[in-house]
mmCIF file of C-alpha atoms in Angstrom:
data_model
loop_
_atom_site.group_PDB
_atom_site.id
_atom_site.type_symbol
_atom_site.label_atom_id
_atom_site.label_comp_id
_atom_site.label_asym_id
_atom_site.label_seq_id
_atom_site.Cartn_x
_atom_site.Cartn_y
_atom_site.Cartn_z
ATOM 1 C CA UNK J 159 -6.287 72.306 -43.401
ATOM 2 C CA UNK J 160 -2.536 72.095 -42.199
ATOM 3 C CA UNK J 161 -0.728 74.992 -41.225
ATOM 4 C CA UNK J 162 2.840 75.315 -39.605
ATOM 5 C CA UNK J 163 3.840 78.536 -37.546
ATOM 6 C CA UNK J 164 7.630 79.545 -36.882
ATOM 7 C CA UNK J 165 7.094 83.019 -35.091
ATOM 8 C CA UNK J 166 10.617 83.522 -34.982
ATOM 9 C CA UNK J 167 12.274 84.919 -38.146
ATOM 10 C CA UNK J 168 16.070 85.492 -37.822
ATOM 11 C CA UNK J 169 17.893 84.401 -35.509
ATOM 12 C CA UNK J 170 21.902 85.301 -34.776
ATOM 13 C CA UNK J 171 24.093 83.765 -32.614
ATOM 14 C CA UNK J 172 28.140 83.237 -31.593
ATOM 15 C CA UNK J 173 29.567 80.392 -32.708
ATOM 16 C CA UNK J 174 29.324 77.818 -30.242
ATOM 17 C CA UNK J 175 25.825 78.834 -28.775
ATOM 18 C CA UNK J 176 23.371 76.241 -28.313
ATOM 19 C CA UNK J 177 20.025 77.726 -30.386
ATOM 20 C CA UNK J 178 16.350 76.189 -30.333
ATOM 21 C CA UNK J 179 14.328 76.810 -33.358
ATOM 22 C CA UNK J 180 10.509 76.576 -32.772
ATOM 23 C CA UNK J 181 7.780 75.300 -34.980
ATOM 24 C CA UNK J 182 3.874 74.994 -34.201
ATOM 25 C CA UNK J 183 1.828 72.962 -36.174
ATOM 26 C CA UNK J 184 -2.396 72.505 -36.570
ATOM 27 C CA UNK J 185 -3.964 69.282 -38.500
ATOM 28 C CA UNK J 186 -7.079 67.757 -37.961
ATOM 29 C CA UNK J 187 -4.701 64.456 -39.136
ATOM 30 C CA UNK J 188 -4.644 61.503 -36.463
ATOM 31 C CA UNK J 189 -1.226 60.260 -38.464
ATOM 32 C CA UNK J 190 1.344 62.857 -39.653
ATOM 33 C CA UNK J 191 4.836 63.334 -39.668
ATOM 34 C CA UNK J 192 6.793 66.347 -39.146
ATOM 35 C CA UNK J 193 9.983 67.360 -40.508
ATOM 36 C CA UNK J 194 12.417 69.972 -40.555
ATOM 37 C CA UNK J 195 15.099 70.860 -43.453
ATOM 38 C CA UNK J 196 17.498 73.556 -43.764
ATOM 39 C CA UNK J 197 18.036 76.024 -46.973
ATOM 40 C CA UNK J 198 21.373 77.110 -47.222
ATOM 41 C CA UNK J 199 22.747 79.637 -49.140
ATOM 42 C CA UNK J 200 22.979 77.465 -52.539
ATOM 43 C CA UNK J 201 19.351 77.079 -52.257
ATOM 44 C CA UNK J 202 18.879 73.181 -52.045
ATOM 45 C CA UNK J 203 16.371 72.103 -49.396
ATOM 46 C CA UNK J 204 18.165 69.315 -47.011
ATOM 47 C CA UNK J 205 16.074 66.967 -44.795
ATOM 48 C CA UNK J 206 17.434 67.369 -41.371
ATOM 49 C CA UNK J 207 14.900 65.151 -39.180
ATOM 50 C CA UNK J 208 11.173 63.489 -39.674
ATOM 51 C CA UNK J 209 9.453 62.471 -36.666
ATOM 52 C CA UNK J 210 6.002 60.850 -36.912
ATOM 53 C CA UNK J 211 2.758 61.302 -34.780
ATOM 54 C CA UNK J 212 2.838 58.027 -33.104
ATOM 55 C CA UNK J 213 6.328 58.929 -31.223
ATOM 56 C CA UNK J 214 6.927 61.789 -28.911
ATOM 57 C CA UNK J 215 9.712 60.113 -27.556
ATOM 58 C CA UNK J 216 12.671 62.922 -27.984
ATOM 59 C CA UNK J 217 16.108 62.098 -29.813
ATOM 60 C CA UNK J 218 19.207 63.801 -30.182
ATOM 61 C CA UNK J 219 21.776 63.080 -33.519
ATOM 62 C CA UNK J 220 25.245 64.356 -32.963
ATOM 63 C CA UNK J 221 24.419 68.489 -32.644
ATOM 64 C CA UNK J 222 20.981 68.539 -33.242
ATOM 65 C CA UNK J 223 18.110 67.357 -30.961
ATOM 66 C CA UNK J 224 14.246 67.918 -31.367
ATOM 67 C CA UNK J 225 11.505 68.448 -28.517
ATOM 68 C CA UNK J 226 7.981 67.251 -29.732
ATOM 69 C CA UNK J 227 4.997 68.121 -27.803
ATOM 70 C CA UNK J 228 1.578 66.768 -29.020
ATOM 71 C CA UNK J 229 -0.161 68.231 -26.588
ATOM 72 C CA UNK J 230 1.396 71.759 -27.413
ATOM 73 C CA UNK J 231 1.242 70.872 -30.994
ATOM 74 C CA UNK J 232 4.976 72.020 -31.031
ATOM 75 C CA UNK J 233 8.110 70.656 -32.916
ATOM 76 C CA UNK J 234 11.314 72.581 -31.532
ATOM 77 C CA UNK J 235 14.555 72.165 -32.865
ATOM 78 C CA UNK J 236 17.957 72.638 -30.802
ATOM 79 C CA UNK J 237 21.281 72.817 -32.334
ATOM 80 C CA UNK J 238 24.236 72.396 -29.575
ATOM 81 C CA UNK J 239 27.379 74.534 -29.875
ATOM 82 C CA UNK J 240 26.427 75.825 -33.613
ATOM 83 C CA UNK J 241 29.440 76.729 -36.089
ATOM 84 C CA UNK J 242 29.355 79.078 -38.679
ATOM 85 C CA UNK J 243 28.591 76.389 -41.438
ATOM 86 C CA UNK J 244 24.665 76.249 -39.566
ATOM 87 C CA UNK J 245 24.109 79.340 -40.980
ATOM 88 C CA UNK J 246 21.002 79.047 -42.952
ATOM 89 C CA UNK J 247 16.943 79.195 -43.223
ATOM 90 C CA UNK J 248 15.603 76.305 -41.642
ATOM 91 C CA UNK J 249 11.742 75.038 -42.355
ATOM 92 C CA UNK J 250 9.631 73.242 -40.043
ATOM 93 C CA UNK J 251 7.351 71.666 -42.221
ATOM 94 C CA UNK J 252 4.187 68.475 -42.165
ATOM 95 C CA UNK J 253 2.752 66.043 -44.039
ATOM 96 C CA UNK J 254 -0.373 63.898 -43.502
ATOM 97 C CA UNK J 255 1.815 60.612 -44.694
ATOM 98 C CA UNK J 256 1.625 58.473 -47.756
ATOM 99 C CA UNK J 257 -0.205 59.276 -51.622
ATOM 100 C CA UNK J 258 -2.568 61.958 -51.657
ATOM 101 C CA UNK J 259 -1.748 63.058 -48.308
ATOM 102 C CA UNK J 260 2.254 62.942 -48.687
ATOM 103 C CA UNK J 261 2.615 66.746 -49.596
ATOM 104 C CA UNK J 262 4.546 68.788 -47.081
ATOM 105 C CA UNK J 263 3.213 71.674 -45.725
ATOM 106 C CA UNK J 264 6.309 74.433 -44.454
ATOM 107 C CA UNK J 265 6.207 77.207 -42.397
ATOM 108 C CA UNK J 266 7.741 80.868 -43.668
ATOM 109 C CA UNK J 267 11.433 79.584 -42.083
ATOM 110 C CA UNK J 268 13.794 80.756 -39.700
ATOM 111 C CA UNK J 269 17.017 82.642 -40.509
ATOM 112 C CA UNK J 270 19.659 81.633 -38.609
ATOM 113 C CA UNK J 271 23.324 83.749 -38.537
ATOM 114 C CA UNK J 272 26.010 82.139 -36.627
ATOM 115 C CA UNK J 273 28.927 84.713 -36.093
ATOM 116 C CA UNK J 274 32.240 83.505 -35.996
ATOM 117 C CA UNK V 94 23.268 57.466 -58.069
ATOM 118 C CA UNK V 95 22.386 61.365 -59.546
ATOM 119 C CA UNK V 96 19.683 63.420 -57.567
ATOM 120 C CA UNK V 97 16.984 65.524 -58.623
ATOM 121 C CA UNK V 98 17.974 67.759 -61.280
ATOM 122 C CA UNK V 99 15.827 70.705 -62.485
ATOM 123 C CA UNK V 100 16.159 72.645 -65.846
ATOM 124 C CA UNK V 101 17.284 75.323 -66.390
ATOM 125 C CA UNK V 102 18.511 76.736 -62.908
ATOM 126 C CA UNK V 103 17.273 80.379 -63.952
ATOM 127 C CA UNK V 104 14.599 81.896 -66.618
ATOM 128 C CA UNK V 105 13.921 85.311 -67.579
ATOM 129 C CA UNK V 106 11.139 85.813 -69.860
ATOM 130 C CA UNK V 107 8.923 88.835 -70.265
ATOM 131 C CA UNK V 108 5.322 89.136 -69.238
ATOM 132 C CA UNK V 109 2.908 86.941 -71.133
ATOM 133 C CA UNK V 110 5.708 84.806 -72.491
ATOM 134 C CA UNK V 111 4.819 80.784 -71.883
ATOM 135 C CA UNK V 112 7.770 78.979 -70.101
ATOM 136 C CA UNK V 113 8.576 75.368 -69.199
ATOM 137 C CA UNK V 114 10.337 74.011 -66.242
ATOM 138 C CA UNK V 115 11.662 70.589 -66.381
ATOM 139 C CA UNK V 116 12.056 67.803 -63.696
ATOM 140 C CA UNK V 117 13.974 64.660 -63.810
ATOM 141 C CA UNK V 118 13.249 62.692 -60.783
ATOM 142 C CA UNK V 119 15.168 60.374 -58.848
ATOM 143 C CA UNK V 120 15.364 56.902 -61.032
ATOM 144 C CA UNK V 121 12.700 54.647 -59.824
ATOM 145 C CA UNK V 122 10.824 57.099 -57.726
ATOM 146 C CA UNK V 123 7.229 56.285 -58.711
ATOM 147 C CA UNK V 124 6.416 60.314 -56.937
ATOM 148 C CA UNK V 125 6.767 63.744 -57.500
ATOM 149 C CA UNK V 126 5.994 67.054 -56.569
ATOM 150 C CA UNK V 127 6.158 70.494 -57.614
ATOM 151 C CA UNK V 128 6.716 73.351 -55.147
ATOM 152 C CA UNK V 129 7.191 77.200 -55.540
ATOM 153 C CA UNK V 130 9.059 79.459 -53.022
ATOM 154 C CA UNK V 131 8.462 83.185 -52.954
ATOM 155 C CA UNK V 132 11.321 85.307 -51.381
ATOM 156 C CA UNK V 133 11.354 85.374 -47.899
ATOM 157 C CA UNK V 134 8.728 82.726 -48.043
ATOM 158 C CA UNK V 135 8.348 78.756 -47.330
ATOM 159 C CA UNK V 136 7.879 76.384 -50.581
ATOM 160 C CA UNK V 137 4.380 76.159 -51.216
ATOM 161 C CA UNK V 138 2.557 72.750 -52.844
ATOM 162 C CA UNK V 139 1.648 73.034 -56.380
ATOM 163 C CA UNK V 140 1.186 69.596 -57.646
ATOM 164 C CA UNK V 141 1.784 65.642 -56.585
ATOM 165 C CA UNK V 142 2.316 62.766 -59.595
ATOM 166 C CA UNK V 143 2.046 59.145 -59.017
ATOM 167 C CA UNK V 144 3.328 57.456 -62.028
ATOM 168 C CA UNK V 145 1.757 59.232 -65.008
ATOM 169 C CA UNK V 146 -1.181 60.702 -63.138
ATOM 170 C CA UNK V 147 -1.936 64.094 -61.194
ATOM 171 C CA UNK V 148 -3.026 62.714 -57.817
ATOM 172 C CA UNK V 149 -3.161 66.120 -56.096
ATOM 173 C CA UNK V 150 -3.299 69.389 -57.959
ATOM 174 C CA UNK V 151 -5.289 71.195 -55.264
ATOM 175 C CA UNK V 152 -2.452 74.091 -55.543
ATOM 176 C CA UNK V 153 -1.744 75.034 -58.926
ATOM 177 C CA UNK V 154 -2.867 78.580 -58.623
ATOM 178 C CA UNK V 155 -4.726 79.469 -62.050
ATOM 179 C CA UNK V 156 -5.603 77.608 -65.287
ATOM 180 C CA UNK V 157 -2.457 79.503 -66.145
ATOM 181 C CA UNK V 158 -0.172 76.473 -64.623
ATOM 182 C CA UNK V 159 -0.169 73.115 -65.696
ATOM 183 C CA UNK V 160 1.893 70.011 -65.304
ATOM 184 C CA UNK V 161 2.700 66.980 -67.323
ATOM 185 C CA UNK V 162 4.301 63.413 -66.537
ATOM 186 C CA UNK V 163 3.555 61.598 -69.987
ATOM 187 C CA UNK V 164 6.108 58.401 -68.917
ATOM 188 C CA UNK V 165 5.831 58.273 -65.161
ATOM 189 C CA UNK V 166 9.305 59.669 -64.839
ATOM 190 C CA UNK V 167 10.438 63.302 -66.305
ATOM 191 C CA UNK V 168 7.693 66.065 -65.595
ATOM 192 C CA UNK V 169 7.101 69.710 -67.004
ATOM 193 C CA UNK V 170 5.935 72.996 -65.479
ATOM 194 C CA UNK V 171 4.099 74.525 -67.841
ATOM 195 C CA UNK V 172 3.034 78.284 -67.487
ATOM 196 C CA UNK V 173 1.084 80.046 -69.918
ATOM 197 C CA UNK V 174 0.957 84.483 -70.056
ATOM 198 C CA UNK V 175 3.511 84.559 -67.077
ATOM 199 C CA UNK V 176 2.883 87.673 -64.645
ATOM 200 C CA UNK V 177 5.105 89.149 -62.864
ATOM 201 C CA UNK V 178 3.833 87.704 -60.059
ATOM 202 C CA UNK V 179 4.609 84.073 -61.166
ATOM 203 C CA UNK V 180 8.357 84.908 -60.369
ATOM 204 C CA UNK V 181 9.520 82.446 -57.595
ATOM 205 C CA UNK V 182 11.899 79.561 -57.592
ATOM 206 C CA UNK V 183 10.190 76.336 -58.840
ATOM 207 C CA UNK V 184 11.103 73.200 -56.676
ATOM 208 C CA UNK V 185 10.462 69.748 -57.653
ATOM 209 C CA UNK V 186 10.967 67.182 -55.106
ATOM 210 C CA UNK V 187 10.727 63.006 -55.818
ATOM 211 C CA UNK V 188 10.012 59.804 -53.848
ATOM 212 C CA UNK V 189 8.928 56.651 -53.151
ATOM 213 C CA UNK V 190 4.836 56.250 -52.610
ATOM 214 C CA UNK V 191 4.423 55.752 -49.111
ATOM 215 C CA UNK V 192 2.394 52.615 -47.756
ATOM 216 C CA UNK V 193 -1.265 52.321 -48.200
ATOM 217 C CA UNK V 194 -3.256 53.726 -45.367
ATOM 218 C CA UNK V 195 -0.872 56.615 -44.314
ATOM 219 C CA UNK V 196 1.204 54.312 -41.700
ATOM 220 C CA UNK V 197 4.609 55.094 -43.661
ATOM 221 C CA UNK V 198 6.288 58.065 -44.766
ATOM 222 C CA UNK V 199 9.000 58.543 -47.279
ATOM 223 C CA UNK V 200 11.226 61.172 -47.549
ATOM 224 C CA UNK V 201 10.904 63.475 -50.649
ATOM 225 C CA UNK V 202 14.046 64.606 -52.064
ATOM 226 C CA UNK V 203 14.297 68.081 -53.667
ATOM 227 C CA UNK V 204 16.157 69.098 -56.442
ATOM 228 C CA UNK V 205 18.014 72.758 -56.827
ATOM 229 C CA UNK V 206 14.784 74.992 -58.184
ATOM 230 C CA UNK V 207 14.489 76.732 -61.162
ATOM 231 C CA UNK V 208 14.609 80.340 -60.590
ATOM 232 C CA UNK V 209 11.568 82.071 -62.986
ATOM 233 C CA UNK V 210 12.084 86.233 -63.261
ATOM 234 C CA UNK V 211 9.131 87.108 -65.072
ATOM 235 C CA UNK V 212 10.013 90.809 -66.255
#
């Protein structure tokens, strides 16, 4: 069975702080692909970043970079100098790929208040 | 082109009432998937379609939920004596079929929810 862990809950920052969100992970998958999207208020789920089993190489996209560790089963996510507007729950979330497998598994979220 | 779209965006209905929840997938999107999120909770898988077919229905919770696709595109929720537990926010999320064998991934695109209160 999959399960994804975010032991952090709420989170609140300044405006401008960097913050790491952290997600752990278990599957007995040799190919997965982990994800995270962020709720905001209005509800709709938004796909952030997907990374894939096969690549542990790390990657940053304008403010947001991720940290994946297969060897700590970990998938950490770092937003540089946030802004109000990141305010949100975020989800860590995996999958085991394509068809039957392809359903996404999500952790309880992370709350994350960025003051002005 | 439009997104997901999901109707209606709320529903009331007293206990034991039967309610349906609609989904109208992404055009051409062969997959789709039901999910419901509890407060303060993550989504949770009900259901997967491909095409016309229930590939995965591993978590619809009772015999009290069930799920149609009759055409391969629009799908219903269907939920029969609602308790008050049932009351979550219903997402339905669409996609492409990934690639034979697991070695592709495509991303599933949610639409807004449909927000059951089950009083």
């Amino acid at each position: 069975a999959q399960k994804v862990t975010q032991a952090q809950t709420e989170i609140s920052v300044v405006e401008k702080e960097d913050v790491t969100l952290d997600c752990v992970y278990e599957t007995r998958d040799t190919t997965y692909y982990l994800f995270w999207y962020k709720q905001p208020p209005s509800g709709e789920l938004v796909f952030l970043i997907r990374r894939n089993s096969f690549d542990e190489q790390n990657e940053i996209s304008g403010r947001y970079s991720w940290n994946f560790q297969k060897s700590t089963s970990s998938f950490n996510f770092t937003i540089t100098a946030s802004q109000v507007v990141d305010s949100a729950v975020y989800f860590c979330a995996l999958s085991g790929g394509s068809g039957a497998n392809s359903k996404l598994t999500f952790g309880k979220g992370i709350t994350l208040s960025v003051r002005p | 082109g439009a997104g997901v779209s999901q109707t209606p965006s709320n529903k009331v209905t007293e206990k034991g009432k039967y309610v349906e929840l609609r989904c109208d997938p992404i055009s051409g999107h062969t997959a789709l998937y039901w999910y419901r999120q509890s407060l303060g909770q993550g989504p949770e898988f009900l259901i997967y379609f491909q095409g016309t077919g229930a590939a995965d229905d591993s978590g619809l919770p009772n015999d009290r939920f069930f799920a149609v696709r009759p055409e391969g595109s629009v799908s219903t929720l269907k939920i029969q004596r609602t308790e008050r537990g049932d009351s979550a926010v219903y997402l339905c999320a669409s996609s492409w079929p990934g690639l034979a064998g697991g070695s592709s991934y495509n991303e599933q695109f949610f639409g807004p929810g449909t927000r059951l209160t089950v009083l």
